[in-house]
Short mmCIF file of C-alpha atoms in Angstrom, two decimals:
data_model
loop_
_atom_site.label_atom_id
_atom_site.label_comp_id
_atom_site.label_asym_id
_atom_site.label_seq_id
_atom_site.Cartn_x
_atom_site.Cartn_y
_atom_site.Cartn_z
CA MET A 1 27.27 -3.40 65.43
CA ILE A 2 26.71 -1.82 62.02
CA GLU A 3 28.76 -3.39 59.28
CA PRO A 4 30.66 -0.93 57.02
CA HIS A 5 29.69 -0.71 53.35
CA ALA A 6 31.62 -3.03 51.09
CA PRO A 7 33.75 -1.16 48.53
CA ALA A 8 32.27 -0.89 45.05
CA PRO A 9 33.94 -2.98 42.35
CA PRO A 10 36.18 -1.12 39.86
CA GLY A 11 34.21 0.70 37.17
CA ALA A 12 30.88 0.47 38.99
CA PRO A 13 28.84 3.67 39.14
CA PRO A 14 29.12 5.44 42.48
CA SER A 15 26.18 5.31 44.80
CA ARG A 16 24.03 8.40 45.16
CA GLY A 17 25.79 10.92 47.31
CA SER A 18 29.25 9.40 47.04
CA PRO A 19 31.98 11.69 45.66
CA ALA A 20 33.46 11.05 42.23
CA ARG A 21 37.01 9.75 41.95
CA LEU A 22 38.62 12.63 40.10
CA PRO A 23 42.15 12.95 38.69
CA VAL A 24 42.20 16.64 39.73
CA ARG A 25 41.34 18.71 42.79
CA PRO A 26 37.61 19.29 43.45
CA ASP A 27 37.86 23.01 42.69
CA THR A 28 39.45 22.29 39.32
CA GLY A 29 36.90 19.57 38.62
CA ARG A 30 34.07 21.95 39.44
CA PHE A 31 35.50 24.54 37.07
CA LEU A 32 35.75 21.95 34.27
CA VAL A 33 32.13 20.86 34.76
CA LEU A 34 30.92 24.46 34.62
CA THR A 35 33.05 25.02 31.50
CA CYS A 36 31.32 22.06 29.88
CA VAL A 37 27.94 23.51 30.90
CA PHE A 38 28.97 26.77 29.21
CA VAL A 39 30.00 25.03 25.96
CA CYS A 40 26.93 22.79 25.83
CA ALA A 41 24.60 25.75 26.39
CA ALA A 42 26.27 27.66 23.56
CA CYS A 43 25.92 24.66 21.23
CA GLY A 44 22.28 24.15 22.21
CA LEU A 45 21.35 27.72 21.38
CA VAL A 46 23.18 27.53 18.04
CA TYR A 47 21.10 24.46 17.10
CA GLU A 48 17.98 26.37 18.03
CA LEU A 49 18.88 29.49 16.05
CA GLU A 50 20.05 27.42 13.10
CA LEU A 51 16.66 25.68 12.89
CA VAL A 52 14.80 29.00 13.12
CA ALA A 53 16.99 30.69 10.50
CA LEU A 54 16.94 27.84 8.01
CA ALA A 55 13.20 27.26 8.39
CA SER A 56 12.53 30.99 7.89
CA TYR A 57 14.71 30.99 4.78
CA LEU A 58 13.14 27.85 3.30
CA MET A 59 9.52 28.28 4.36
CA GLY A 60 9.16 32.00 5.08
CA ASP A 61 7.19 33.61 7.94
CA SER A 62 9.96 33.75 10.53
CA VAL A 63 7.50 34.48 13.36
CA THR A 64 5.69 31.19 12.78
CA GLN A 65 8.90 29.19 12.36
CA ALA A 66 10.46 30.70 15.49
CA SER A 67 7.28 30.04 17.47
CA VAL A 68 7.16 26.40 16.36
CA VAL A 69 10.83 25.73 17.09
CA LEU A 70 10.89 27.51 20.46
CA SER A 71 7.62 26.12 21.79
CA VAL A 72 8.30 22.53 20.71
CA MET A 73 11.88 22.69 21.96
CA VAL A 74 10.97 24.10 25.39
CA PHE A 75 8.22 21.48 25.77
CA ALA A 76 10.68 18.73 24.80
CA MET A 77 13.25 20.06 27.27
CA GLY A 78 10.75 19.48 30.06
CA LEU A 79 10.20 15.92 28.90
CA GLY A 80 13.95 15.40 28.64
CA SER A 81 14.48 16.59 32.21
CA LEU A 82 11.93 14.10 33.47
CA ALA A 83 13.44 11.27 31.43
CA ALA A 84 16.94 12.05 32.75
CA LYS A 85 15.88 11.15 36.29
CA ARG A 86 16.32 7.49 35.36
CA LEU A 87 19.91 8.12 34.22
CA ARG A 88 21.19 9.94 37.30
CA ARG A 89 22.75 6.77 38.74
CA PHE A 90 24.80 6.51 35.54
CA ALA A 91 25.25 10.27 35.16
CA ALA A 92 28.72 10.27 33.60
CA ALA A 93 28.11 7.57 30.99
CA GLY A 94 24.61 8.89 30.34
CA PHE A 95 25.88 12.41 29.77
CA GLY A 96 28.53 11.18 27.34
CA ALA A 97 25.96 9.23 25.32
CA LEU A 98 23.64 12.24 25.42
CA GLU A 99 26.24 14.59 23.95
CA ILE A 100 27.12 12.13 21.17
CA GLY A 101 23.46 11.86 20.17
CA LEU A 102 22.94 15.61 20.39
CA ALA A 103 26.03 16.29 18.27
CA LEU A 104 24.85 13.87 15.57
CA ILE A 105 21.23 15.08 15.47
CA GLY A 106 21.90 18.78 15.95
CA GLY A 107 24.95 18.84 13.70
CA SER A 108 23.18 17.14 10.80
CA SER A 109 19.82 18.87 11.21
CA ALA A 110 20.52 21.72 8.76
CA MET A 111 21.69 19.40 5.98
CA ALA A 112 18.75 17.05 6.49
CA LEU A 113 16.21 19.89 6.49
CA TYR A 114 17.72 21.45 3.37
CA ALA A 115 17.87 18.07 1.60
CA VAL A 116 14.18 17.35 2.22
CA PHE A 117 13.23 20.84 1.06
CA ALA A 118 15.34 20.61 -2.11
CA TRP A 119 14.59 17.05 -3.22
CA THR A 120 10.98 16.56 -2.10
CA GLY A 121 9.60 20.11 -2.21
CA ASP A 122 7.81 19.62 -5.54
CA TRP A 123 6.45 16.12 -4.93
CA GLY A 124 3.20 17.36 -3.46
CA GLY A 125 0.77 15.15 -1.58
CA LEU A 126 2.08 13.87 1.72
CA TRP A 127 5.51 15.30 0.94
CA ALA A 128 4.26 18.88 0.63
CA ASP A 129 4.69 19.42 4.39
CA GLY A 130 7.86 17.32 4.65
CA PRO A 131 10.13 20.19 5.72
CA ARG A 132 7.66 21.33 8.39
CA VAL A 133 7.30 17.82 9.79
CA LEU A 134 11.08 17.42 9.87
CA LEU A 135 11.44 20.81 11.58
CA VAL A 136 9.12 19.70 14.38
CA ALA A 137 10.90 16.34 14.65
CA PHE A 138 14.33 17.94 14.98
CA SER A 139 13.03 20.52 17.47
CA LEU A 140 11.54 17.71 19.55
CA ALA A 141 14.65 15.51 19.45
CA ILE A 142 17.12 18.31 20.16
CA GLY A 143 14.91 19.68 22.94
CA LEU A 144 14.69 16.26 24.59
CA LEU A 145 18.46 15.88 24.63
CA ILE A 146 19.14 19.44 25.80
CA GLY A 147 16.57 19.07 28.57
CA ALA A 148 18.24 15.87 29.79
CA GLU A 149 21.60 17.63 30.12
CA VAL A 150 20.74 19.75 33.16
CA PRO A 151 19.79 16.96 35.65
CA LEU A 152 22.84 14.93 34.68
CA LEU A 153 25.17 17.92 34.95
CA MET A 154 23.63 18.75 38.32
CA GLU A 155 24.39 15.21 39.48
CA LEU A 156 27.97 15.44 38.20
CA ILE A 157 28.67 18.80 39.80
CA GLN A 158 27.36 17.50 43.13
CA ARG A 159 29.63 14.46 42.87
CA VAL A 160 32.62 16.73 42.46
CA ARG A 161 31.85 18.57 45.70
CA ARG A 162 28.60 18.32 47.60
CA GLN A 163 26.93 21.68 48.33
CA ASP A 164 23.48 23.04 49.02
CA ALA A 165 21.05 22.61 46.15
CA GLY A 166 20.43 26.36 45.79
CA GLY A 167 24.11 27.15 45.34
CA ALA A 168 24.61 24.32 42.85
CA VAL A 169 21.60 25.46 40.80
CA ALA A 170 22.87 29.05 40.81
CA ASP A 171 26.32 28.04 39.56
CA LEU A 172 24.92 25.70 36.94
CA PHE A 173 22.43 28.15 35.49
CA ALA A 174 24.91 31.03 35.55
CA ALA A 175 27.26 29.03 33.32
CA ASP A 176 24.30 27.90 31.20
CA TYR A 177 22.97 31.42 30.59
CA VAL A 178 26.39 32.88 29.84
CA GLY A 179 26.99 30.05 27.35
CA ALA A 180 23.62 30.77 25.74
CA LEU A 181 24.63 34.43 25.38
CA VAL A 182 27.89 33.49 23.66
CA GLY A 183 26.17 30.99 21.37
CA GLY A 184 23.42 33.45 20.51
CA LEU A 185 25.93 36.14 19.52
CA ALA A 186 28.34 33.76 17.78
CA PHE A 187 25.67 32.43 15.40
CA PRO A 188 24.78 35.68 13.54
CA PHE A 189 28.12 37.46 13.88
CA LEU A 190 30.66 34.65 13.50
CA LEU A 191 29.31 31.28 12.40
CA LEU A 192 26.76 32.36 9.80
CA PRO A 193 28.87 34.94 7.90
CA PHE A 194 32.11 32.92 7.94
CA PHE A 195 30.90 29.32 7.66
CA GLY A 196 27.30 29.40 6.43
CA GLN A 197 24.38 27.52 7.92
CA LEU A 198 25.36 23.98 6.95
CA THR A 199 29.00 24.09 8.03
CA SER A 200 28.09 26.01 11.19
CA SER A 201 25.80 23.25 12.40
CA LEU A 202 28.40 20.58 11.60
CA LEU A 203 31.10 22.53 13.44
CA THR A 204 28.82 23.03 16.44
CA GLY A 205 28.16 19.29 16.55
CA ALA A 206 31.89 18.58 16.59
CA VAL A 207 32.43 21.02 19.47
CA ASN A 208 29.53 19.41 21.33
CA VAL A 209 30.87 15.86 21.10
CA ILE A 210 34.42 16.92 21.96
CA ALA A 211 33.30 18.84 25.05
CA GLY A 212 31.12 16.01 26.30
CA GLY A 213 33.73 13.37 25.57
CA ALA A 214 36.51 15.34 27.25
CA LEU A 215 34.44 15.77 30.42
CA VAL A 216 33.39 12.13 30.70
CA LEU A 217 36.52 10.35 29.44
CA GLY A 218 38.88 12.83 31.08
CA LEU A 219 37.40 14.01 34.35
CA PHE A 220 34.95 11.19 35.20
CA ARG A 221 36.71 8.24 33.53
CA ARG A 222 37.08 6.40 36.87
CA ASP A 223 33.31 6.47 37.31
CA VAL A 224 32.69 4.78 33.95
CA SER A 225 33.34 1.12 33.30
CA ARG A 226 36.05 0.11 30.85
CA ARG A 227 33.49 -1.20 28.38
CA ALA A 228 31.44 1.99 28.55
CA ARG A 229 34.58 4.10 28.02
CA TRP A 230 35.42 2.20 24.84
CA LEU A 231 31.84 2.38 23.57
CA LEU A 232 31.72 6.14 24.18
CA LEU A 233 35.10 6.64 22.54
CA ILE A 234 34.17 4.63 19.43
CA ALA A 235 30.75 6.30 19.15
CA GLY A 236 32.25 9.77 19.61
CA LEU A 237 34.94 9.20 16.99
CA THR A 238 32.33 7.80 14.60
CA VAL A 239 30.15 10.89 14.99
CA LEU A 240 33.19 13.13 14.52
CA GLY A 241 34.01 11.19 11.35
CA ILE A 242 30.47 11.61 10.05
CA LEU A 243 30.41 15.34 10.78
CA GLY A 244 33.91 15.83 9.34
CA SER A 245 33.05 13.93 6.15
CA ALA A 246 29.88 15.98 5.77
CA ALA A 247 31.90 19.18 6.20
CA VAL A 248 34.29 18.10 3.45
CA LEU A 249 31.40 17.27 1.11
CA VAL A 250 29.18 20.21 2.07
CA ASP A 251 30.00 22.25 -1.06
CA ASP A 252 29.17 19.33 -3.36
CA PHE A 253 26.00 18.69 -1.36
CA GLU A 254 24.95 22.33 -1.64
CA ARG A 255 25.54 22.35 -5.40
CA SER A 256 23.49 19.18 -5.86
CA ALA A 257 20.69 20.51 -3.65
CA ARG A 258 20.72 23.82 -5.52
CA GLN A 259 20.38 22.00 -8.84
CA ALA A 260 17.52 19.94 -7.46
CA LEU A 261 15.85 23.14 -6.26
CA TYR A 262 16.52 25.46 -9.19
CA GLY A 263 17.27 23.04 -12.03
CA ALA A 264 20.51 22.15 -13.74
CA ASP A 265 20.91 25.56 -15.36
CA VAL A 266 22.22 27.46 -12.31
CA ARG A 267 24.59 30.11 -13.61
CA VAL A 268 25.12 32.41 -10.60
CA ALA A 269 24.60 31.59 -6.92
CA VAL A 270 25.83 34.12 -4.36
CA ARG A 271 24.99 34.99 -0.78
CA THR A 272 25.11 38.76 -0.63
CA GLY A 273 24.91 39.21 3.13
CA VAL A 274 21.24 40.15 2.81
CA GLN A 275 19.92 37.15 0.90
CA GLU A 276 20.85 34.34 -1.45
CA VAL A 277 20.65 35.36 -5.12
CA VAL A 278 20.46 32.66 -7.80
CA LEU A 279 20.35 33.23 -11.56
CA THR A 280 19.45 30.42 -13.94
CA GLY A 281 19.42 30.56 -17.73
CA GLY A 282 19.86 33.82 -19.57
CA THR A 283 22.25 32.38 -22.15
CA GLY A 284 21.82 30.34 -25.32
CA GLY A 285 18.25 31.51 -25.77
CA ARG A 286 17.16 30.14 -22.38
CA PRO A 287 14.95 32.48 -20.32
CA LEU A 288 16.52 34.02 -17.22
CA ASP A 289 15.05 33.20 -13.82
CA LEU A 290 15.98 35.11 -10.67
CA TYR A 291 15.52 33.56 -7.21
CA LEU A 292 15.85 35.49 -3.96
CA ASP A 293 16.18 33.29 -0.87
CA GLY A 294 14.74 30.35 -2.78
CA ARG A 295 11.69 32.25 -4.07
CA LEU A 296 11.20 32.93 -7.76
CA ARG A 297 11.16 36.70 -8.37
CA VAL A 298 11.80 36.89 -12.13
CA ALA A 299 10.31 34.12 -14.24
CA GLY A 300 11.64 34.20 -17.78
CA GLN A 301 9.06 35.26 -20.33
CA ASP A 302 6.53 36.18 -17.61
CA GLU A 303 8.90 38.85 -16.32
CA ARG A 304 7.90 41.47 -18.88
CA LEU A 305 4.19 40.95 -18.30
CA TYR A 306 4.65 41.27 -14.53
CA HIS A 307 6.70 44.46 -14.67
CA GLN A 308 4.51 46.07 -17.31
CA ALA A 309 1.44 45.34 -15.20
CA LEU A 310 3.19 46.76 -12.14
CA VAL A 311 4.53 49.94 -13.72
CA GLN A 312 2.50 50.98 -16.75
CA PRO A 313 -0.92 51.74 -15.17
CA ALA A 314 0.75 53.95 -12.55
CA MET A 315 2.57 55.95 -15.24
CA THR A 316 -0.65 57.31 -16.73
CA GLY A 317 -0.51 60.97 -15.77
CA ARG A 318 2.35 63.16 -14.63
CA HIS A 319 5.50 61.05 -14.07
CA THR A 320 8.45 63.42 -13.91
CA ARG A 321 9.75 62.00 -10.62
CA VAL A 322 9.39 58.29 -9.90
CA LEU A 323 10.31 56.28 -6.80
CA VAL A 324 10.88 52.51 -7.03
CA LEU A 325 10.90 50.72 -3.67
CA GLY A 326 12.69 47.39 -4.03
CA GLY A 327 13.25 46.44 -7.63
CA GLY A 328 17.02 46.09 -7.28
CA ASP A 329 17.06 43.94 -10.43
CA GLY A 330 16.45 47.12 -12.44
CA LEU A 331 13.45 45.70 -14.32
CA ALA A 332 10.86 48.07 -12.90
CA ALA A 333 13.21 50.98 -13.64
CA ARG A 334 13.47 49.71 -17.24
CA GLU A 335 9.70 50.01 -17.66
CA VAL A 336 9.67 53.48 -16.10
CA LEU A 337 12.35 54.69 -18.50
CA THR A 338 10.24 53.76 -21.56
CA HIS A 339 8.04 56.77 -20.83
CA PRO A 340 9.05 60.18 -22.19
CA GLY A 341 9.02 62.95 -19.62
CA VAL A 342 10.74 60.97 -16.85
CA HIS A 343 13.43 63.21 -15.33
CA ARG A 344 14.47 61.18 -12.29
CA VAL A 345 14.06 57.61 -11.01
CA ASP A 346 15.09 56.82 -7.43
CA VAL A 347 15.55 53.10 -6.71
CA VAL A 348 15.63 52.18 -3.01
CA GLU A 349 17.10 48.69 -2.55
CA ARG A 350 18.54 47.21 0.64
CA ASP A 351 20.77 44.62 -1.09
CA PRO A 352 23.89 46.07 -2.75
CA GLY A 353 24.78 42.61 -4.07
CA LEU A 354 21.60 42.42 -6.14
CA VAL A 355 22.21 45.90 -7.56
CA ARG A 356 25.77 44.91 -8.41
CA LEU A 357 24.53 41.83 -10.28
CA ALA A 358 21.94 43.92 -12.12
CA ARG A 359 24.73 46.22 -13.28
CA THR A 360 27.37 43.63 -14.18
CA ASP A 361 25.75 40.30 -15.05
CA PRO A 362 25.49 40.23 -18.87
CA ALA A 363 22.11 38.49 -19.01
CA LEU A 364 20.44 40.46 -16.21
CA SER A 365 21.81 43.83 -17.35
CA ARG A 366 20.65 43.02 -20.89
CA LEU A 367 17.19 42.13 -19.56
CA ASN A 368 16.90 45.42 -17.65
CA ALA A 369 18.13 47.31 -20.75
CA HIS A 370 21.14 48.62 -18.75
CA ALA A 371 18.78 50.78 -16.71
CA TYR A 372 21.46 51.58 -14.14
CA ASP A 373 23.62 53.18 -16.82
CA ASP A 374 20.94 55.82 -17.40
CA PRO A 375 21.95 59.07 -15.64
CA ARG A 376 18.35 59.63 -14.56
CA VAL A 377 18.48 56.54 -12.32
CA ARG A 378 19.86 56.95 -8.81
CA VAL A 379 20.22 54.10 -6.32
CA ALA A 380 19.85 54.39 -2.55
CA LEU A 381 21.00 51.35 -0.58
CA ALA A 382 18.56 51.48 2.31
CA ASP A 383 15.51 49.93 3.91
CA SER A 384 12.41 51.23 2.14
CA PHE A 385 10.50 51.98 5.34
CA HIS A 386 13.28 54.02 6.93
CA TRP A 387 14.04 55.76 3.66
CA LEU A 388 10.41 56.90 3.27
CA ARG A 389 10.45 58.33 6.80
CA GLU A 390 13.12 60.81 5.73
CA ALA A 391 11.85 61.46 2.20
CA PRO A 392 10.57 65.00 1.54
CA ALA A 393 6.80 65.39 1.39
CA ALA A 394 5.10 65.60 -2.04
CA SER A 395 8.34 64.73 -3.84
CA TYR A 396 7.21 61.99 -6.28
CA ASP A 397 4.59 61.70 -8.97
CA VAL A 398 4.69 57.90 -8.91
CA VAL A 399 5.68 55.47 -6.15
CA ILE A 400 6.15 51.83 -7.20
CA ALA A 401 6.37 49.19 -4.43
CA ASP A 402 8.09 46.23 -6.10
CA LEU A 403 8.53 44.25 -2.89
CA PRO A 404 8.44 40.59 -1.79
CA ASP A 405 5.10 38.98 -1.00
CA PRO A 406 3.55 40.17 2.29
CA GLY A 407 3.60 36.64 3.71
CA ILE A 408 7.38 36.90 4.22
CA THR A 409 7.73 38.30 7.73
CA ASP A 410 10.71 40.51 6.91
CA SER A 411 8.52 42.43 4.46
CA THR A 412 5.39 42.64 6.62
CA LYS A 413 6.22 46.18 7.76
CA LEU A 414 6.40 47.18 4.08
CA TYR A 415 2.73 46.22 3.75
CA SER A 416 1.53 48.07 6.83
CA GLN A 417 -0.79 51.04 7.20
CA GLU A 418 2.12 53.08 8.53
CA PHE A 419 4.19 52.31 5.44
CA TYR A 420 1.41 53.34 3.06
CA GLY A 421 0.89 56.47 5.11
CA LEU A 422 4.54 57.38 4.51
CA ALA A 423 4.16 56.60 0.80
CA ARG A 424 1.07 58.82 0.63
CA ARG A 425 3.02 61.68 2.23
CA ALA A 426 5.73 61.29 -0.43
CA LEU A 427 3.20 61.60 -3.29
CA ALA A 428 2.81 64.93 -5.04
CA PRO A 429 -0.74 66.18 -5.71
CA GLY A 430 -2.28 63.84 -8.28
CA GLY A 431 0.43 61.22 -7.67
CA ARG A 432 -0.16 57.46 -7.83
CA LEU A 433 1.03 54.53 -5.74
CA VAL A 434 1.11 50.97 -7.07
CA VAL A 435 1.71 47.95 -4.84
CA HIS A 436 2.51 44.34 -5.69
CA GLY A 437 0.13 42.41 -3.45
CA GLY A 438 1.12 38.81 -4.17
CA PRO A 439 -0.83 36.03 -5.90
CA VAL A 440 -4.61 36.32 -5.78
CA ALA A 441 -5.49 32.75 -6.76
CA THR A 442 -3.60 31.12 -3.89
CA ARG A 443 -3.54 33.90 -1.27
CA ALA A 444 -6.69 35.94 -1.79
CA ARG A 445 -6.98 36.87 1.89
CA ALA A 446 -3.46 38.32 1.97
CA PHE A 447 -4.06 40.26 -1.26
CA TRP A 448 -7.29 41.82 -0.02
CA THR A 449 -5.65 42.64 3.29
CA VAL A 450 -3.10 44.65 1.29
CA GLU A 451 -5.92 46.48 -0.49
CA THR A 452 -7.74 47.14 2.80
CA THR A 453 -4.52 48.45 4.37
CA VAL A 454 -3.87 50.84 1.48
CA ARG A 455 -7.41 52.24 1.86
CA ALA A 456 -6.87 52.59 5.61
CA ALA A 457 -3.94 54.91 4.82
CA GLY A 458 -6.38 57.34 3.18
CA LEU A 459 -6.00 56.34 -0.48
CA ARG A 460 -8.61 55.28 -3.04
CA THR A 461 -7.80 51.97 -4.69
CA VAL A 462 -8.26 49.99 -7.89
CA PRO A 463 -7.24 46.32 -7.49
CA TYR A 464 -6.28 44.33 -10.58
CA ARG A 465 -4.27 41.30 -11.60
CA VAL A 466 -2.59 39.65 -14.57
CA THR A 467 -2.18 35.94 -15.21
CA GLY A 468 1.20 34.36 -15.95
CA ASP A 469 2.22 31.20 -17.77
CA ALA A 470 1.75 28.79 -14.86
CA GLY A 471 2.85 25.79 -16.89
CA ARG A 472 6.30 27.09 -17.73
CA ALA A 473 7.91 27.06 -14.29
CA VAL A 474 7.03 24.90 -11.31
CA HIS A 475 7.84 27.69 -8.85
CA ALA A 476 6.05 30.44 -10.80
CA PRO A 477 2.82 31.89 -9.36
CA ARG A 478 -0.38 31.51 -11.37
CA ASP A 479 -1.09 35.24 -11.21
CA TRP A 480 0.06 38.53 -9.72
CA GLY A 481 -2.19 40.94 -7.88
CA PHE A 482 -1.66 44.71 -7.80
CA VAL A 483 -3.28 47.68 -6.11
CA LEU A 484 -3.26 51.07 -7.84
CA ALA A 485 -4.00 53.91 -5.42
CA ALA A 486 -4.24 57.69 -5.29
CA ALA A 487 -5.91 60.42 -3.26
CA ALA A 488 -8.78 60.33 -5.77
CA ARG A 489 -9.85 57.05 -7.36
CA PRO A 490 -7.36 56.46 -10.22
CA ALA A 491 -8.32 55.26 -13.68
CA LEU A 492 -6.95 51.90 -14.79
CA ARG A 493 -5.49 52.99 -18.10
CA LEU A 494 -2.27 52.66 -20.11
CA ASP A 495 -0.07 55.44 -21.44
CA SER A 496 0.05 55.02 -25.23
CA HIS A 497 3.62 56.36 -25.21
CA GLY A 498 4.92 53.80 -22.70
CA GLY A 499 6.45 50.37 -23.05
CA ALA A 500 3.10 48.61 -22.69
CA ALA A 501 2.12 49.85 -26.13
CA SER A 502 4.33 47.17 -27.70
CA GLY A 503 3.59 44.49 -25.07
CA ALA A 504 0.86 41.99 -24.30
CA LEU A 505 -0.84 44.33 -21.82
CA THR A 506 -4.02 46.02 -23.02
CA GLU A 507 -6.59 48.26 -21.35
CA GLU A 508 -9.35 45.80 -22.27
CA GLY A 509 -7.43 42.94 -20.67
CA LEU A 510 -6.71 44.99 -17.55
CA ALA A 511 -10.38 45.93 -17.20
CA ALA A 512 -11.44 42.29 -17.55
CA ASP A 513 -8.86 41.19 -15.00
CA ALA A 514 -9.96 43.95 -12.61
CA ARG A 515 -13.55 42.67 -12.83
CA ALA A 516 -12.33 39.10 -12.30
CA VAL A 517 -10.26 39.97 -9.25
CA GLU A 518 -13.19 41.87 -7.72
CA ARG A 519 -15.14 38.61 -7.63
CA THR A 520 -12.49 37.18 -5.28
CA ARG A 521 -12.88 39.97 -2.72
CA VAL A 522 -12.75 38.84 0.90
CA ALA A 523 -15.03 40.98 3.03
CA GLY A 524 -14.61 41.99 6.64
CA LEU A 525 -10.83 42.28 6.65
CA ARG A 526 -8.95 44.73 8.84
CA ALA A 527 -5.86 46.78 8.04
CA SER A 528 -2.41 45.44 8.89
CA THR A 529 -0.29 47.63 11.15
CA LEU A 530 3.20 47.44 12.60
CA VAL A 531 1.95 46.24 15.97
CA HIS A 532 -0.82 44.05 14.57
CA PRO A 533 0.31 42.37 11.33
CA ARG A 534 -2.48 40.41 9.65
CA TYR A 535 -0.77 38.51 6.84
#
């Protein structure tokens, strides 16, 4: 005679295959488990997108950052799934602990990554790659925890009501994919614009721990021992307290991190919807610095040298109609307006917030000589690439590309052969194009790829550079490289009637710098295109 199984003691985990002791009907329990799958999937994708977005903002090159986060996270999810096999006997308690850990790590990841970038970014040495190392560590940890969710949730849903494996997998992954869709859409359209990156990650962590705790302590509480229930409850409330406290202090944290990043003289810090714009100095005799998404774009006293070197050589010759691509700060337009004979200046800038600051901020508008008040200046709020596609042919004597460095993935298309082909079409006979190609000293390959790409568009080029005051600002580049181009090889000269006549820029200095930059030429490079970027 076969003896019946002895009943399990109260609070002991059920044996494999035994149904869970639920306080609701199995159909309702199944619905609640799938709802938790939906919420956890949404939270997991928000963590993933938050890491990609913040890393792209802090370190640039969004393709690389997305590739690192996605590949490491997917790999870690596989490891997490394997590791979860050992927890299936304690599926309910294990899942609760998993969600608490995921909420703490994922919810705090943005603040930790931003803190390391702000406070250790200038230390150099081993700390130079601190943000990248932390990005990989968070991707690995979050991926491990997300990967462990699925086997445990599969075990829980089978304990609610046993069914064939194929049907259970279909239900589970349907809820998972729909949750991922909602999380993926909520991040850019709801969380990021209304809460910002730091608060969004903290809020997502709170939702994560509440969903996991509600499922385990509510639906599966009879399958968890009394001690485990109390431990999960205390740990969950502690994590909620940590995330809530961080949310309350997030504004103070962001101000402190901004001061560590930009210095104590931050005067304006706004997120325009396109980028973060920070102004430091500009009052009391202190030089004005302009940062766009954490990158120095206007560096005090070096600003005039940069913009003169960008604009003045291109203005030698006919310059009745001038197009400035980028340059929403109005500083390139200021240099253009120093030349007599300019009838119209079109500035194409995608960020209306930057243009608004250039018009209204006392220090920045004073620096650009109130260029936007000049009736000859007209602003188009548009993407430069799309705007050039619709621009009339042969409509400009000078085209000035005052754009971010080509290493920033968002701007890669603005350094492509197709883009320069559109710029060439917009040039009138005898017209000139000038391109900011980034620093030569630290990114010679990228600079010479720009020059190669301009030549591939059918233009003759003259590369040159000017050297800034590298000791004045930690974030300032050592030099700026430029490419002057035209249908026939242009002469590297200065217009004696322009603003460079009273500045530090001289034809002799430009010629010497052009010879110096030629010695850095990288041979054998290929042009960058839209479908094959090479920066």
